[in-house]
Short mmCIF file of C-alpha atoms and ligand atoms in Angstrom, two decimals:
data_model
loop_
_atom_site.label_atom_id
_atom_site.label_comp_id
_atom_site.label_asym_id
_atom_site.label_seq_id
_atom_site.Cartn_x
_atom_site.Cartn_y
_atom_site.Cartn_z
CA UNK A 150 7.66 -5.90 67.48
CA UNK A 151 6.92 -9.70 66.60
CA UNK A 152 4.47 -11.09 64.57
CA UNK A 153 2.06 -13.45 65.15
CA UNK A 154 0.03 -15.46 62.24
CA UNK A 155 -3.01 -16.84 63.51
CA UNK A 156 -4.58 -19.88 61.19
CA UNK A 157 -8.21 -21.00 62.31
CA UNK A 158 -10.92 -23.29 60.11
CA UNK A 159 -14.05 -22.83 62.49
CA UNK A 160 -14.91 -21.18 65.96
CA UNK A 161 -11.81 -19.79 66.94
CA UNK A 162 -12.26 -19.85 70.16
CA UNK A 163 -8.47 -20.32 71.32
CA UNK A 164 -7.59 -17.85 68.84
CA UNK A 165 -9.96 -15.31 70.05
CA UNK A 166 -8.03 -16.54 74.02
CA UNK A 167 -4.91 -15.73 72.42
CA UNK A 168 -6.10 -12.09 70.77
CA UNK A 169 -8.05 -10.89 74.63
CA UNK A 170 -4.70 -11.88 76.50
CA UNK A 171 -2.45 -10.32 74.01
CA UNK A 172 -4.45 -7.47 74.61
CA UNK A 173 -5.29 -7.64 78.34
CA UNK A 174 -1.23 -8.06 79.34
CA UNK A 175 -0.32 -5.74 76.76
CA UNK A 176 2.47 -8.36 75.08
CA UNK A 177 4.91 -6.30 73.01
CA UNK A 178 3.78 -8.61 69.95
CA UNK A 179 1.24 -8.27 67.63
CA UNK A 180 -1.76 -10.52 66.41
CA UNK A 181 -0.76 -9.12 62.58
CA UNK A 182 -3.27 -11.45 60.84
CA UNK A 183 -5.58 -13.84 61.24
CA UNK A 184 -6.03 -16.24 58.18
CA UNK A 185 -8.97 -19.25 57.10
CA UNK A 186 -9.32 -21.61 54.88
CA UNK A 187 -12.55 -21.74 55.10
CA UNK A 188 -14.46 -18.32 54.40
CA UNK A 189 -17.27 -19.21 56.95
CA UNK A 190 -15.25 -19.57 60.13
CA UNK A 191 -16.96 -18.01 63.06
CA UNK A 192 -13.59 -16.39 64.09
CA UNK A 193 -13.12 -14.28 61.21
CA UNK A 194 -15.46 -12.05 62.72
CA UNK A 195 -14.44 -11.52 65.98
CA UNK A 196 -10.77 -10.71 64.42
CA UNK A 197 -12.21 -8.22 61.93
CA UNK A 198 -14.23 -6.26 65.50
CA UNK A 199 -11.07 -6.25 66.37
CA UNK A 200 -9.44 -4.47 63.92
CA UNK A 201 -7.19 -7.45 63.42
CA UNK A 202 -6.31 -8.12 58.78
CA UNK A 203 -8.30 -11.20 57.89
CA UNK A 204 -7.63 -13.38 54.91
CA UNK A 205 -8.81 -16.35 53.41
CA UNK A 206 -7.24 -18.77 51.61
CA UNK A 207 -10.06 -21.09 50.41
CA UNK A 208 -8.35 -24.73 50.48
CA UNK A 209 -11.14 -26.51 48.46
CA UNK A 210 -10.35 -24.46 45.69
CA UNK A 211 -7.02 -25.97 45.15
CA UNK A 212 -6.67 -28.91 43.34
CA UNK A 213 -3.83 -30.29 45.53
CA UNK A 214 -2.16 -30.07 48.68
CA UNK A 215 0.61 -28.97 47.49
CA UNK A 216 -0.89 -25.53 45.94
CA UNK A 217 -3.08 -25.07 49.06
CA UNK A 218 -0.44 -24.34 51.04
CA UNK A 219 1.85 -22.76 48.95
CA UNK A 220 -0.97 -20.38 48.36
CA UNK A 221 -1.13 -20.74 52.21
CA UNK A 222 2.69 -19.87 52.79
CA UNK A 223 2.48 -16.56 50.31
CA UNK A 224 -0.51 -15.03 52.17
CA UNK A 225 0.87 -15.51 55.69
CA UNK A 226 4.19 -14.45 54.61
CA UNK A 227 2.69 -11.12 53.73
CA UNK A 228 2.73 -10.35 57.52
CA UNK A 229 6.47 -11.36 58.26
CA UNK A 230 5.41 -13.81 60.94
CA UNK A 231 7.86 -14.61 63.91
CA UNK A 232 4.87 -17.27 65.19
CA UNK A 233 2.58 -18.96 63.26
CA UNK A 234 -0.27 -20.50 65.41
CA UNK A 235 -2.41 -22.92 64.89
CA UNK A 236 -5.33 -22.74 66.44
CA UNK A 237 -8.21 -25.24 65.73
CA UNK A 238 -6.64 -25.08 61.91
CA UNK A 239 -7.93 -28.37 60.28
CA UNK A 240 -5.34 -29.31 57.72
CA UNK A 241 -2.53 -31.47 57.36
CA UNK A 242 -0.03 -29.74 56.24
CA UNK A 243 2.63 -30.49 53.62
CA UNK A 244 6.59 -31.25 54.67
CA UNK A 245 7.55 -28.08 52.68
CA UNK A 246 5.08 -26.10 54.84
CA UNK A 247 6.41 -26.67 58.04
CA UNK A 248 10.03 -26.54 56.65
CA UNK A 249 9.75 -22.93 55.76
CA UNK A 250 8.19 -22.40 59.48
CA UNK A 251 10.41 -24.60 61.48
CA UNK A 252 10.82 -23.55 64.83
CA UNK A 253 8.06 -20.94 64.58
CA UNK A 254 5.28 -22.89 63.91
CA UNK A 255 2.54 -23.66 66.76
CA UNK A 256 -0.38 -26.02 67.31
CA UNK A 257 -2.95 -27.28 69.93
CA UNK A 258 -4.04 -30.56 70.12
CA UNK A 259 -6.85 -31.86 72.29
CA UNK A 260 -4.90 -34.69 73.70
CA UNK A 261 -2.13 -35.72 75.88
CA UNK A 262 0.74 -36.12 72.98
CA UNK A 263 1.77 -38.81 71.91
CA UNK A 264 -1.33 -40.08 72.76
CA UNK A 265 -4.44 -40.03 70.70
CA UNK A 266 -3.18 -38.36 67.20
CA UNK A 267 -5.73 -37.79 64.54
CA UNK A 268 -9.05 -36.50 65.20
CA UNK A 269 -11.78 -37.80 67.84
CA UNK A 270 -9.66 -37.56 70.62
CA UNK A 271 -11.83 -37.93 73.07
CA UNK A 272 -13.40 -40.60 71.47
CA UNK A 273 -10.03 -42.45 71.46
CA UNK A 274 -9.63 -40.85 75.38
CA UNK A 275 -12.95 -42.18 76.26
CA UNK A 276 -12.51 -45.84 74.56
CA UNK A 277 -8.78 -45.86 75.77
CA UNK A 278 -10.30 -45.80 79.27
CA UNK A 279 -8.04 -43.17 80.51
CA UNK A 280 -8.27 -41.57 83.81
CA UNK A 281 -6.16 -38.08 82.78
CA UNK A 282 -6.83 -36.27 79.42
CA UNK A 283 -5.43 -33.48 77.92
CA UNK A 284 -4.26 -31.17 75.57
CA UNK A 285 -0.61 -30.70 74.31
CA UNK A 286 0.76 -27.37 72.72
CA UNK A 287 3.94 -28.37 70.74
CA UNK A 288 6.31 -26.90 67.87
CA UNK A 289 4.68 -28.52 64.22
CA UNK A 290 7.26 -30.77 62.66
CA UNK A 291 6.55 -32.85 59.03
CA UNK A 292 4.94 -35.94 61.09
CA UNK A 293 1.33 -35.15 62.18
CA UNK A 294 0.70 -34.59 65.80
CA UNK A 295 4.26 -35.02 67.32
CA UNK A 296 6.95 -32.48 67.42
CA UNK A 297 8.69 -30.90 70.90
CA UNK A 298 6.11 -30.33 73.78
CA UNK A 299 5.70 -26.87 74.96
CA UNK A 300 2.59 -27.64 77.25
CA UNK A 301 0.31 -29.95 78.43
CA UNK A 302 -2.62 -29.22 80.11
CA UNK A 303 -4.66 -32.34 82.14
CA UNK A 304 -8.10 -32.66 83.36
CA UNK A 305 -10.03 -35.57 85.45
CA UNK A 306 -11.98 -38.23 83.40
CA UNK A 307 -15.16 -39.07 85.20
CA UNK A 308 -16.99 -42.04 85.10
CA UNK A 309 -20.14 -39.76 83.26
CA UNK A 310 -17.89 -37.62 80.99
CA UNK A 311 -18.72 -37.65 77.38
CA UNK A 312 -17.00 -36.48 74.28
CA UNK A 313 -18.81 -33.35 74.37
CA UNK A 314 -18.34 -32.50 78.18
CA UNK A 315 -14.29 -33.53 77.94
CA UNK A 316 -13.75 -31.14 74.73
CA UNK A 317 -15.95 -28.24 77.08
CA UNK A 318 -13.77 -28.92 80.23
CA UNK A 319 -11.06 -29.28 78.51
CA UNK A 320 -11.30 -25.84 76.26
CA UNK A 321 -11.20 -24.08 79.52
CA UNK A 322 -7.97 -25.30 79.79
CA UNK A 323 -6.79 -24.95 76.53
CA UNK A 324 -7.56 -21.02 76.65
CA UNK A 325 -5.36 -20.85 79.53
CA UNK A 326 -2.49 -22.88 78.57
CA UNK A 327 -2.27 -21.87 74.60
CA UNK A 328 -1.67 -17.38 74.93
CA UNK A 329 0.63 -17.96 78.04
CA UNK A 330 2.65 -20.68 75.15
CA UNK A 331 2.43 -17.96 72.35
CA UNK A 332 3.83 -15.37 74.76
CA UNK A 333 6.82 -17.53 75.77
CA UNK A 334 7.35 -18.22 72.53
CA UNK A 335 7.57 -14.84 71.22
CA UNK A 336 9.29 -13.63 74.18
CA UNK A 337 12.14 -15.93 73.06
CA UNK A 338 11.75 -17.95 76.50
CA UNK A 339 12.12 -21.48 74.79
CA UNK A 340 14.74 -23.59 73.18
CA UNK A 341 14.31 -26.62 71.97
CA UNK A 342 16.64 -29.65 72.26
CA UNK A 343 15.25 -32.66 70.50
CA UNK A 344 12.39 -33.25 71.56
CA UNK A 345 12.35 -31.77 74.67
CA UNK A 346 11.42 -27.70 74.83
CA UNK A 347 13.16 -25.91 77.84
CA UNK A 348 13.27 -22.75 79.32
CA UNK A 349 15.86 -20.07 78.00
C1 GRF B 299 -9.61 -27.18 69.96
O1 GRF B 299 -10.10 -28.18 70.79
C2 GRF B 299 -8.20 -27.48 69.57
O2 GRF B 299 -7.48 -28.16 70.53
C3 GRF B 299 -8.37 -28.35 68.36
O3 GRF B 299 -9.53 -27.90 67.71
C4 GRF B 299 -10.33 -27.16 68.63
C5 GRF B 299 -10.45 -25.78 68.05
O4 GRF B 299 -11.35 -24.98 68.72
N1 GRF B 299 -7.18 -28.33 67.56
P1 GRF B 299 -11.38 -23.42 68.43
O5 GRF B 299 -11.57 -23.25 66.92
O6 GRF B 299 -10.09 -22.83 68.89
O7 GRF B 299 -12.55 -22.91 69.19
#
């Protein structure tokens, strides 16, 4: 059975999407951990009711980037991850990180890659004046943001939309589009080639 490595730093909310479709379409993987680097994240909680290990790894204890995540890399690595997903996990992470992960290391990002990197994007959505927004699920290479596209999910900018009512309208979406990712993934139904992700 495959093993999945969730990382959050808040709500969780796509991680808890990912854990209730895991369970609801009975994937032959397993959620084996969920891990924060923050000890106060919301999700924490809803993974331990869920009988699903919890760990933190408290970033702002470590004095550098560097030791963050190879603390990081030793705790994940405790649960022989296949996947590790990122969901809503707010770090940038080091080049030796997502070496040791390549090709098995996930992340959502509220925006239609490679547009709007960084944070605020739907700040930079709204101020860009776009008419389609989205969110991208891609495989986590060293340069922040980019990296082959798995998914991309759109929704309709309207001439009242704020940042608050894009990031609601769009988290519907994101809950959709990120578990059916995960399960391709660790169903071994993607290759990548370049930049381009394609079916198996
Ligand atoms: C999501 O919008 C995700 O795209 C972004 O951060 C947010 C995390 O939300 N990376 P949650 O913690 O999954 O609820």
């Amino acid at each position: 059975m495959k093993n999945i490595v969730i990382l959050i730093s808040g709500r969780g909310s796509n991680m808890q999407a990912i854990v209730q479709t895991a369970q609801k379409e009975q994937w032959s993987a397993k959620i084996a951990a969920v891990i924060s680097n923050k000890p106060d994240a919301a999700g924490l909680a809803f993974a331990h009711a869920q009988g699903i290990p919890t760990a933190v790894v408290e970033s702002k204890k470590f004095a550098t980037r560097e030791a963050f995540d190879a603390a990081l890399q030793t705790q994940i690595d405790v649960f022989s991850p296949d996947c590790v997903v990122l969901a809503g996990f707010m770090r940038i992470l080091t080049p030796a990180f997502v070496a040791h992960y390549e090709n098995r290391l996930l992340n959502i990002h509220p925006s239609l890659l490679p547009s709007f990197v960084g944070l605020h994007t739907h700040r930079q959505a709204l101020d860009a004046g776009v008419k389609v927004h989205g969110a991208t699920v891609h495989f986590v290479t060293a340069e922040l943001d980019h990296g082959p596209i798995i998914d991309q999910a759109t929704i309709t900018v309207f001439d009242d939309d704020t940042e608050e009512s894009l990031a609601q309208r769009l988290l519907t979406q994101e809950h959709q589009m990120y578990p059916r990712a995960v399960h391709r993934f660790v169903e071994g139904q993607l290759k990548i080639r370049g930049n381009r992700v394609l079916k198996n």
